[in-house]
Every structure is written in structure tokens, then in C-alpha cells.
Coordinates of C-alpha atoms in Angstrom, one line a residue:
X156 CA -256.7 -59.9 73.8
X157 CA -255.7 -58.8 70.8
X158 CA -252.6 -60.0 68.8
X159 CA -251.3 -58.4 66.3
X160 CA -248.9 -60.8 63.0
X161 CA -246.7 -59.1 61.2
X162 CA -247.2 -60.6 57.7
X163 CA -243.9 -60.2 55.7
X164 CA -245.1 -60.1 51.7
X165 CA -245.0 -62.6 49.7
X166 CA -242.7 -62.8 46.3
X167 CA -244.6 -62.5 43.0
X168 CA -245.2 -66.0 42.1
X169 CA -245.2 -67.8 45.4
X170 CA -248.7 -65.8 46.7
X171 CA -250.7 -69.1 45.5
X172 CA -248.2 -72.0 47.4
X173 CA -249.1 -73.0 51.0
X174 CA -245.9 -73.4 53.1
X175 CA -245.1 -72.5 56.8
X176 CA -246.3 -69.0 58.1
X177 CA -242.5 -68.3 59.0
X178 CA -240.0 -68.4 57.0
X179 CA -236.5 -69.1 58.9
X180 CA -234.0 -66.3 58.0
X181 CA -230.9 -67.6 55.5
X182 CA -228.3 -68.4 57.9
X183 CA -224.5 -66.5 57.1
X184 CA -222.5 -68.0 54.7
X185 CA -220.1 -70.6 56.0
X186 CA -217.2 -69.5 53.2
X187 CA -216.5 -65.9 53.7
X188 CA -214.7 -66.2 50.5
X189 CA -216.9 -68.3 48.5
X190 CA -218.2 -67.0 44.9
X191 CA -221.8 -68.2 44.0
X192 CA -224.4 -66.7 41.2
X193 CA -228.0 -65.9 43.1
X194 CA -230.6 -66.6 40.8
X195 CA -234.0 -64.6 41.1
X196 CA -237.0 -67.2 42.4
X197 CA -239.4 -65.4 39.9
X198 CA -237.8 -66.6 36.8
X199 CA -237.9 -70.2 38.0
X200 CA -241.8 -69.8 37.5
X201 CA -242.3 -68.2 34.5
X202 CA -245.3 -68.5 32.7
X203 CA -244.1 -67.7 29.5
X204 CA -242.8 -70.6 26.8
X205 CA -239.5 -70.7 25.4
X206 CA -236.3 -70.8 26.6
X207 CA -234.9 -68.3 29.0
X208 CA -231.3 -67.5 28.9
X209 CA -230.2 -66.4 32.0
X210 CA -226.2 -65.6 32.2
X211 CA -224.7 -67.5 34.6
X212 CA -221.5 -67.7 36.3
X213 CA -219.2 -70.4 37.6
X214 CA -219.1 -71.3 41.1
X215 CA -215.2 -70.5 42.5
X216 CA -214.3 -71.8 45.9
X217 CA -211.1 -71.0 47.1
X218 CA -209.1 -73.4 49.5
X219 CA -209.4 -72.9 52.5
X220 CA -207.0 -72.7 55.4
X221 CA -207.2 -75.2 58.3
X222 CA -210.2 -77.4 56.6
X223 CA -208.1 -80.1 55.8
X224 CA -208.7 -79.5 52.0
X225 CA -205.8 -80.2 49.9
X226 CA -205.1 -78.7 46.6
X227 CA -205.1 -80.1 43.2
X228 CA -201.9 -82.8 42.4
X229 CA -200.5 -81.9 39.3
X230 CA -198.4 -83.9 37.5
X231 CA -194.7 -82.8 38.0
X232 CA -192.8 -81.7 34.7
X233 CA -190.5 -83.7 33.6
X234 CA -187.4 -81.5 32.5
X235 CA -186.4 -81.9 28.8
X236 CA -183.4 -83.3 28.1
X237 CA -180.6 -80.5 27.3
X238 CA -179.2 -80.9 23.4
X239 CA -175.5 -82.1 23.1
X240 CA -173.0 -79.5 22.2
X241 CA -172.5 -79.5 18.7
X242 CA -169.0 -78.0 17.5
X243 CA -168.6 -76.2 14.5
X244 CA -170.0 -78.0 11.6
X245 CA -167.4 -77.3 9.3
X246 CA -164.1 -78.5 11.9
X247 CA -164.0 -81.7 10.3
X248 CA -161.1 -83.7 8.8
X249 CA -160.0 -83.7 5.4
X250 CA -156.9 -84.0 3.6
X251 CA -154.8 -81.2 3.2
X252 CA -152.9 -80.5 -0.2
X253 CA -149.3 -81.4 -0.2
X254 CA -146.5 -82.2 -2.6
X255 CA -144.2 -85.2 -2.9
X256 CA -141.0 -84.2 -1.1
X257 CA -139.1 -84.6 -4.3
X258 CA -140.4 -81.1 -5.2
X259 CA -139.3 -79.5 -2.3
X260 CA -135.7 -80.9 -2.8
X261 CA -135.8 -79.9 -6.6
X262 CA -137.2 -75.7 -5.1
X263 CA -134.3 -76.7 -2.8
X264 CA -131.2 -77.4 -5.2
X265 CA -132.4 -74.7 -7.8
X266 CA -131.7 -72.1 -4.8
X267 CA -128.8 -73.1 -4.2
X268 CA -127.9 -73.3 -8.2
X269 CA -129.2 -69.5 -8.3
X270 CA -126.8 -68.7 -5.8
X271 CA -124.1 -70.2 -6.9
X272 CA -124.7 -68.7 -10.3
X273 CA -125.1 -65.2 -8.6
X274 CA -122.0 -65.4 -7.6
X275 CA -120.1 -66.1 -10.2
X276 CA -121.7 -63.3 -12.2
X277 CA -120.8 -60.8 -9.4
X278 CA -117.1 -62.5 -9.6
X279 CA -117.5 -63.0 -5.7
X280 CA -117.1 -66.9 -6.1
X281 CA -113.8 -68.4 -5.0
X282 CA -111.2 -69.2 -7.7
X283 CA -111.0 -72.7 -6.4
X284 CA -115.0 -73.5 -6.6
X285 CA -114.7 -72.0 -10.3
X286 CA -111.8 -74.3 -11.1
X287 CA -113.4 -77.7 -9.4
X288 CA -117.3 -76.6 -11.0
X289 CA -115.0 -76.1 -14.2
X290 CA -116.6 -72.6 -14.8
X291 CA -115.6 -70.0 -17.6
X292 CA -114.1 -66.8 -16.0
X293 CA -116.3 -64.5 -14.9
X294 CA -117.0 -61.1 -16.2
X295 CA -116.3 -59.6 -12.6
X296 CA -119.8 -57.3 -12.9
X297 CA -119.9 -57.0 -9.0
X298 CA -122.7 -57.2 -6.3
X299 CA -125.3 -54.7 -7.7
X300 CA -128.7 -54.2 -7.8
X301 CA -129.9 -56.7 -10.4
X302 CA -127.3 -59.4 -8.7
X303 CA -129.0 -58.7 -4.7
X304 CA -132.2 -59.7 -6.5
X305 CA -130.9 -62.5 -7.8
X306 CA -129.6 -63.3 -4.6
X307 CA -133.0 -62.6 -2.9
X308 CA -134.9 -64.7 -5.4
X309 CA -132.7 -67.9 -5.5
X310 CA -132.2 -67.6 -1.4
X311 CA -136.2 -67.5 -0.9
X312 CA -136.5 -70.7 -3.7
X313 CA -134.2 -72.2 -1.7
X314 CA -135.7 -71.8 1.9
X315 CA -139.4 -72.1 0.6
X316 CA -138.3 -75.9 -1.3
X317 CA -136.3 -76.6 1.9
X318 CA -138.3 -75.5 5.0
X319 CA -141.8 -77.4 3.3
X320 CA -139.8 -80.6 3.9
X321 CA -141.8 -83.0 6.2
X322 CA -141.4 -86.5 6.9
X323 CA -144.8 -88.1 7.6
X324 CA -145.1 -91.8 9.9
X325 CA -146.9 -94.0 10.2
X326 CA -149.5 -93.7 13.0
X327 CA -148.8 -89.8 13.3
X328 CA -150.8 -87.1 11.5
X329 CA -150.1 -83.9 11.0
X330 CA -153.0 -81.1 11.1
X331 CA -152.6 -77.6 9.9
X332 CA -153.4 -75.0 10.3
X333 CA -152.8 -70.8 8.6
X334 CA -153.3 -68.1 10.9
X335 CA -155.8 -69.8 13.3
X336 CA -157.7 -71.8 10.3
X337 CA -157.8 -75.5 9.7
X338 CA -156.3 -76.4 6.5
X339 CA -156.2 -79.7 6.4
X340 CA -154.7 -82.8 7.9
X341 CA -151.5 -85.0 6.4
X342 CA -152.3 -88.6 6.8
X343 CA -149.4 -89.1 4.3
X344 CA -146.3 -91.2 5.2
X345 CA -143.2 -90.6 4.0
X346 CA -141.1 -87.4 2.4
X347 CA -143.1 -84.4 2.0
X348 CA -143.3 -80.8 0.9
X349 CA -145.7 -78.8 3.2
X350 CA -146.0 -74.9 2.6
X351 CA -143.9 -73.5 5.1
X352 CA -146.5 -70.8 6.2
X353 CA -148.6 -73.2 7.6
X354 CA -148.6 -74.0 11.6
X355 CA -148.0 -78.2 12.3
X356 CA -149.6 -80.1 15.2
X357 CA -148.5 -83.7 15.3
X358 CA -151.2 -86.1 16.3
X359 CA -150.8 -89.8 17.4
X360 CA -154.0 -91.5 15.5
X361 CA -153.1 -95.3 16.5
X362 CA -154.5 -97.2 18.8
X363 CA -153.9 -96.5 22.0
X364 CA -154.9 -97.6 25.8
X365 CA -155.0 -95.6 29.1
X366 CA -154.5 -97.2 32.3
X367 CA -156.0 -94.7 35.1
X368 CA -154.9 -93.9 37.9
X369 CA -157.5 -95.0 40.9
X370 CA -160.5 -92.7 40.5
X371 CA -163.6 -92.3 42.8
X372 CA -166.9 -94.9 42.7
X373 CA -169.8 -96.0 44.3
X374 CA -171.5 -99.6 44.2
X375 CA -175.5 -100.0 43.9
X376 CA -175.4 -99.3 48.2
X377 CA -173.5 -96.1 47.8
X378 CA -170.4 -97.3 49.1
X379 CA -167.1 -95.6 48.5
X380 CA -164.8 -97.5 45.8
X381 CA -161.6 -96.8 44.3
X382 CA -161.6 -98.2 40.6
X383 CA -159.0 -98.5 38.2
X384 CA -160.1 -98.7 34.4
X385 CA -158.8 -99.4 31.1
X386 CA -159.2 -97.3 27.9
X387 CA -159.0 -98.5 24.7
X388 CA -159.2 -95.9 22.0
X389 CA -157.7 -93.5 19.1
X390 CA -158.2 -90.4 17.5
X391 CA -160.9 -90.7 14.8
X392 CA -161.2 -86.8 13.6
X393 CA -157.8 -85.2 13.9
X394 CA -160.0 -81.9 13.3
X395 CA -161.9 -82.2 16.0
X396 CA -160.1 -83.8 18.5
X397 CA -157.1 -80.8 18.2
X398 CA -159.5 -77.9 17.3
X399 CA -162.8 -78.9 19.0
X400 CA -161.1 -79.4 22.7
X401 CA -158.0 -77.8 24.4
X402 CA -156.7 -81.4 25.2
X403 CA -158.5 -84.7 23.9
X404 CA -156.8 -86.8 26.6
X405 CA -158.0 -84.5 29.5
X406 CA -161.6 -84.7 28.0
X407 CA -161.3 -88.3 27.5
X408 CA -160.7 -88.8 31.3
X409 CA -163.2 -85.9 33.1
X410 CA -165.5 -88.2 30.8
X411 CA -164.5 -91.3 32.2
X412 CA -164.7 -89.9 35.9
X413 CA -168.2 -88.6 34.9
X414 CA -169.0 -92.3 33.6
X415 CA -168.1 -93.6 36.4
X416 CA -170.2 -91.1 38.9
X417 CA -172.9 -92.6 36.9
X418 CA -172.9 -96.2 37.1
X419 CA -172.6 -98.5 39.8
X420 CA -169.5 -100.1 40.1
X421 CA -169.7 -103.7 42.2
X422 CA -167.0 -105.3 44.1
X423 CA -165.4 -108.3 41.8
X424 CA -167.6 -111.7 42.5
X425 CA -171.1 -110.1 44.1
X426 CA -173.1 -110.9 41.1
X427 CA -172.5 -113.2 38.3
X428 CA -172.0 -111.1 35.2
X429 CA -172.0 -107.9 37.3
X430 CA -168.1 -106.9 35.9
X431 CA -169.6 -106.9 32.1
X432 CA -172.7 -104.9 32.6
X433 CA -171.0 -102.2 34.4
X434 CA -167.9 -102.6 31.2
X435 CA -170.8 -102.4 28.6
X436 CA -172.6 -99.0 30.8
X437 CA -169.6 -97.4 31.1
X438 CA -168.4 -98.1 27.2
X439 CA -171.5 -96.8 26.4
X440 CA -171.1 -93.6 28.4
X441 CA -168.3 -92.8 27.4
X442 CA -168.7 -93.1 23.5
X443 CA -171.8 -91.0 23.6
X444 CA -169.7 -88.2 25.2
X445 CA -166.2 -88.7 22.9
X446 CA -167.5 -89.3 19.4
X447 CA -168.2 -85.4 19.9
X448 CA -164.7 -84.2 19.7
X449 CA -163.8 -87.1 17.6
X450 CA -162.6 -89.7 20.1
X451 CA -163.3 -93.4 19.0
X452 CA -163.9 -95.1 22.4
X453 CA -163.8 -99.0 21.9
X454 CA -163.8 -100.1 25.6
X455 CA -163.8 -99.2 29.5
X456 CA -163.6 -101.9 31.8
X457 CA -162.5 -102.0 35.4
X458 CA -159.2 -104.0 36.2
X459 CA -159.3 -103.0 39.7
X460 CA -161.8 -102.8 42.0
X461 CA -161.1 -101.5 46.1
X462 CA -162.9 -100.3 48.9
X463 CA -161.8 -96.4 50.1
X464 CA -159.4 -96.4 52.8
X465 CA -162.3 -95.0 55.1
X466 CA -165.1 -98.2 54.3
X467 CA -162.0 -100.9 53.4
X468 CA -162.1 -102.3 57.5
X469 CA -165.5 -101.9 57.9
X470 CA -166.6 -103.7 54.7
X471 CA -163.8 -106.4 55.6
X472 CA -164.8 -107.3 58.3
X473 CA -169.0 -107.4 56.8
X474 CA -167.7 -109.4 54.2
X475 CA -166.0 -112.0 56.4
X476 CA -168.7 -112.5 58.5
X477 CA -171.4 -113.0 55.4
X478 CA -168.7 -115.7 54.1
X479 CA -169.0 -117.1 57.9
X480 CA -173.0 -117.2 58.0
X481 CA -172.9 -118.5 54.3
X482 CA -170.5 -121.3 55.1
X483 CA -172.4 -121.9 58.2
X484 CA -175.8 -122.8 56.7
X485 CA -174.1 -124.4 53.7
X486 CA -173.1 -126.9 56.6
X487 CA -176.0 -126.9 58.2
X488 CA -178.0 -127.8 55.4
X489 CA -175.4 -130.8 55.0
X490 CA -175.8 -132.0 58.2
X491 CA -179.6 -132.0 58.2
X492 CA -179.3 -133.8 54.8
X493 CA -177.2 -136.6 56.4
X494 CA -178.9 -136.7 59.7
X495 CA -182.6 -137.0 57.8
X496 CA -181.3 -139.8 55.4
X497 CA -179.5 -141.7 58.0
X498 CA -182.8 -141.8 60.0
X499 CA -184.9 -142.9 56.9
X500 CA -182.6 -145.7 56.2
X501 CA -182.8 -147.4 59.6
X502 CA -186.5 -146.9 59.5
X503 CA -187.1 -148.3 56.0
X504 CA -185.3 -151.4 56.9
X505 CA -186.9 -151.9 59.8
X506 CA -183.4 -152.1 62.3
X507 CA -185.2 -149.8 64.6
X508 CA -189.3 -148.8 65.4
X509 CA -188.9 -145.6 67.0
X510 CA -191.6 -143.3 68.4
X511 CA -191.7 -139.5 67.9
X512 CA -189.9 -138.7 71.3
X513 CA -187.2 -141.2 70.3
X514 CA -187.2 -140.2 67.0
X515 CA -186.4 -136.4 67.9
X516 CA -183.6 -138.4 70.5
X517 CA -181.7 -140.0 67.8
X518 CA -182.3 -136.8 65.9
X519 CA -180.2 -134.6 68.2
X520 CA -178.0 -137.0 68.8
X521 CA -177.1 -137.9 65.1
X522 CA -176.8 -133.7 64.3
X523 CA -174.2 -134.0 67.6
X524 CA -172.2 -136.4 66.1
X525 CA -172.3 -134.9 62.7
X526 CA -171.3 -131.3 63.8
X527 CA -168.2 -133.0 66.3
X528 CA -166.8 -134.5 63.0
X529 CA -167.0 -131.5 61.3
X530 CA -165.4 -129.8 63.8
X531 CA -167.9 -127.7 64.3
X532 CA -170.0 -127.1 67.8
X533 CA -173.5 -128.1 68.0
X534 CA -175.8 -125.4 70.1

């Protein structure tokens, strides 16, 4: 019987190895999506010296779905923090050129003068007003060209030197302004001559505090609060606080309420010093957003602290019954002070020799007592 191999050829290179006579086939690839680089078996047995470069390429596997494999963690990106608004860098305060008001009552009178003396050239001023001013008769030349002009010039003197008249106070300031420019703020007390052209805003720069009204809060928990605070603060940069914001005293308090969104807020009493840290967060706050629009924050502390209407039974009744329980073991731990030192002192003297199921008698007995003098009811 005759049988007949088939003899599959061998690879150049591997004719002189002894191995099996057959060779299992490569089984399928288990990754259907898998990248690999096939290198050719006859270069691995080169005969030749030197190096051999032989290109290869990275090995790429894919995830694969259902396996179990997880991707690759990367480290989340932590969002940069977003530059503060910066108002224009040139809306800041400076003094604004004015005059003593003297000089605007001397433009004033010399109007008036130049009308007067007008009139008496034109021979339009009353006999009685030449008589009491003791004038010389007029000439009688009548209202013509060259006396309206003397009119208009002496009646513009005269409303210029008198319409620049300010007073300025103390604590007020007074910014201004020419068709929509800053010109300048008046810090200036006293009579003064301010060109009449110019547009006035009066501002109060003193110091100044702000009671709220009560505005939402949370405490560390996330329960709902109603907290009233107190502002202390002034206007620091007229310029900015009138020009850089519609109203300062509106920013000043949608910064507050954002302040307080921020920080936790506890109820008066739950931690020792808790009142001043949440004072010295929200001061802080607060500054950091006014000192943009020139706001010169100097405190912000809570003067009234409340549950919202919503929590105010629930937490009253949570709070009671934690005052309850504290008072409780407080006179627990009393009793169990007294009770153990009573029973040390008649065992140290030696008035009685009690054994442990005696001991634990006199025990229950003495915390009993104790608790029926307290008024309290022993369980």
C-alpha cells in the first residue's frame, strides 16, 4: 500500500532546522481591527554582517467594544480663570479746573454795569435811576445797532459770571462732564465759578452704610436662610463710580447678593467664630468686585440671620430636639460622675465590701435616685 505526503516547501533559510513534519495553519486573527507589521522570516537569518534596517511600523489597537477595555483617563482641564472687566483706562478721577466764585460774581456785576450803561447811551434808562445813580444827561442816541451789541455782549457777561456759580459741600462732589466727556471732578467746598456749558452730577463721597433688606442664603448644609447685612462704604473714584456703571448702589448690592450666593452663611452660635469668617469672606468678595467701578467697600457683616419661611418649622423643631439630646447627655454624664464617685468613696473607706452583683445593685439604684432628684426619669 502505497501512501502518498504531500510535502509543502520549505522557506529559504529554514531547509536545514528539524521541526515537526506539519506545520499547524495560523489560526484568524482574534482583532478584526487590529494593525500589526509582518516581518519576512528570511531576514531574521541573514547571513550577511551589519545592521539591517528594516522600516517598521507601530502596532495600533483600537478599543474594542464589549471586552471590558476601558479607554485612556485623561486629566480633566481645568478652565482658566476669565480676566476681570477692565473699564476704560483713562475714566479716572481728577480735578476739574474751576474758578473762585468771586470771579463769577465780578463777570456777573460787570453785565449788569454794561447794561445799565447801554441804556443810558440809548437814553432808554428811567429819569429817576439817572437822578439816584447821579448820571449826566444822556445824549438820547437811541437803540441801534452798535447799542443791541452792547446789549448782547454785557447780557451774555452777565449770564456766563452768573450761571458758573456753584456752591460746593462738604461730602458732595461734583463730576462733569461736556457733551458726553468727563472733564473733571469739583472736590472743592465753598463758592465757585463752573463754566456753564458743562453738565453737573452731584455725588455723595462720605461714608456711608447700607442696611439690606433680607436677601437669599444658604448655610454649609444647603439650607435656605434669609440674611440681612450691613455695608459700610463710600465712593472712592467719582469717575468711575458715575461713568463706569449706570448706578453704583445697584452694582454695589447684585454684588452683595452674588457674595452671599458664594459663601456659606451659618445660623448665629453653631460654631465659635463662624459669624467673623463668613464677615471677613464676604468683605473680601465684595471689595474684589467694587474697587472696579471705584467703590471702597470697608465691611459686610450679617446682623440678621433666619431660616426661610419654608425650612423655619422644620429646622425649629431639629434644633430643639439637638438642644434636648445635648442637655440629656450633659446630665447623664453628671449623674454617672456622682453615682461612680459616691461608690468609690464608700469603698475606699471601707463602710461597705460589696461584690460585683451588688456593686451593679447599688449602681442602679444610686443612678435612680440621682435621676428622681433631677427630675428626670430613669429608663
Amino acid at each position: 500500500m502505497t501512501t502518498t505526503t504531500s510535502h509543502t516547501p520549505e522557506p529559504e533559510g529554514l531547509a536545514g532546522l528539524e521541526g515537526p513534519a506539519d506545520v499547524p495553519a495560523r489560526p484568524a486573527r482574534l482583532i478584526q481591527n487590529e494593525v500589526t507589521t509582518e516581518i519576512p522570516v528570511h531576514l531574521l537569518f541573514r547571513d550577511e554582517a551589519g545592521p539591517v534596517s528594516v522600516p517598521l511600523r507601530p502596532t495600533v489597537v483600537a478599543r474594542r467594544q464589549g471586552t471590558g477595555e476601558q479607554p485612556r483617563l485623561r486629566r480633566p482641564m481645568q478652565p482658566k480663570p476669565r480676566p476681570a472687566p477692565e473699564l476704560d483706562p483713562d475714566l479716572v478721577e481728577r480735578p476739574a479746573r474751576v474758578l473762585p466764585g468771586a470771579a463769577g460774581v465780578l463777570a456777573g456785576a460787570c453785565g449788569a454795569a454794561g447794561c445799565l450803561a447801554t441804556s443810558w447811551w440809548a437814553g432808554v434808562l428811567p429819569q429817576l435811576a439817572v437822578e439816584a445813580l447821579r448820571l449826566p444827561a444822556s445824549a438820547g442816541a437811541g437803540l441801534g445797532p452798535a447799542q443791541w451789541a452792547a446789549y448782547a455782549g454785557a447780557g451774555a457777561l452777565g449770564c456766563v459770571g452768573l450761571g458758573g456759580l456753584a456752591r460746593g459741600r462738604t461730602g458732595r462732589a461734583w463730576v462733569l462732564g461736556l457733551f458726553g466727556r468727563y472733564q473733571g471732578t469739583v472736590r472743592r467746598t465753598g463758592l465757585l465759578w463752573v463754566n456753564p456749558l458743562l453738565l453737573r452730577r452731584r455725588v455723595d463721597v462720605r461714608l456711608r452704610h447700607w442696611r439690606s433688606e433680607e436677601m437669599q442664603a444658604a448655610d454649609g448644609n444647603g439650607v435656605a436662610l434669609r440674611v440681612v447685612v450691613l455695608v459700610v462704604w463710600r465712593v472712592k473714584d467719582t469717575a468711575r463710580a458715575t461713568l463706569g456703571v449706570e448706578d453704583h448702589e445697584l452694582y454695589l448690592r447684585e454684588c452683595v447678593e452674588a457674595a452671599l450666593a458664594r459663601v456659606p452663611v451659618e445660623m448665629p452660635g453653631a460654631t465659635r467664630g463662624s459669624a467673623e469668617v463668613t464677615a471677613d469672606a464676604l468683605t473680601r468678595m465684595v471689595v474684589r468686585d467694587a474697587s472696579m467701578v471705584g467703590l471702597e467697600v470697608f465691611s459686610v457683616r450679617p446682623v440678621r440671620v433666619e431660616y426661610a419661611p419654608e425650612v423655619a418649622a422644620a429646622m425649629h423643631r431639629r434644633r430643639i430636639a439637638a438642644l434636648d439630646a445635648q442637655a440629656r447627655a450633659t446630665m447623664l454624664t453628671s449623674v454617672v460622675d456622682s453615682v461612680e464617685d459616691t461608690v468609690t468613696t464608700l469603698t475606699m473607706r471601707g463602710l461597705v465590701e460589696l461584690d460585683d452583683y451588688e456593686r451593679k445593685a447599688l449602681v442602679k439604684d444610686l443612678t435612680v435616685a440621682f435621676c428622681a432628684g433631677r427630675g428626670e426619669t430613669a429608663v
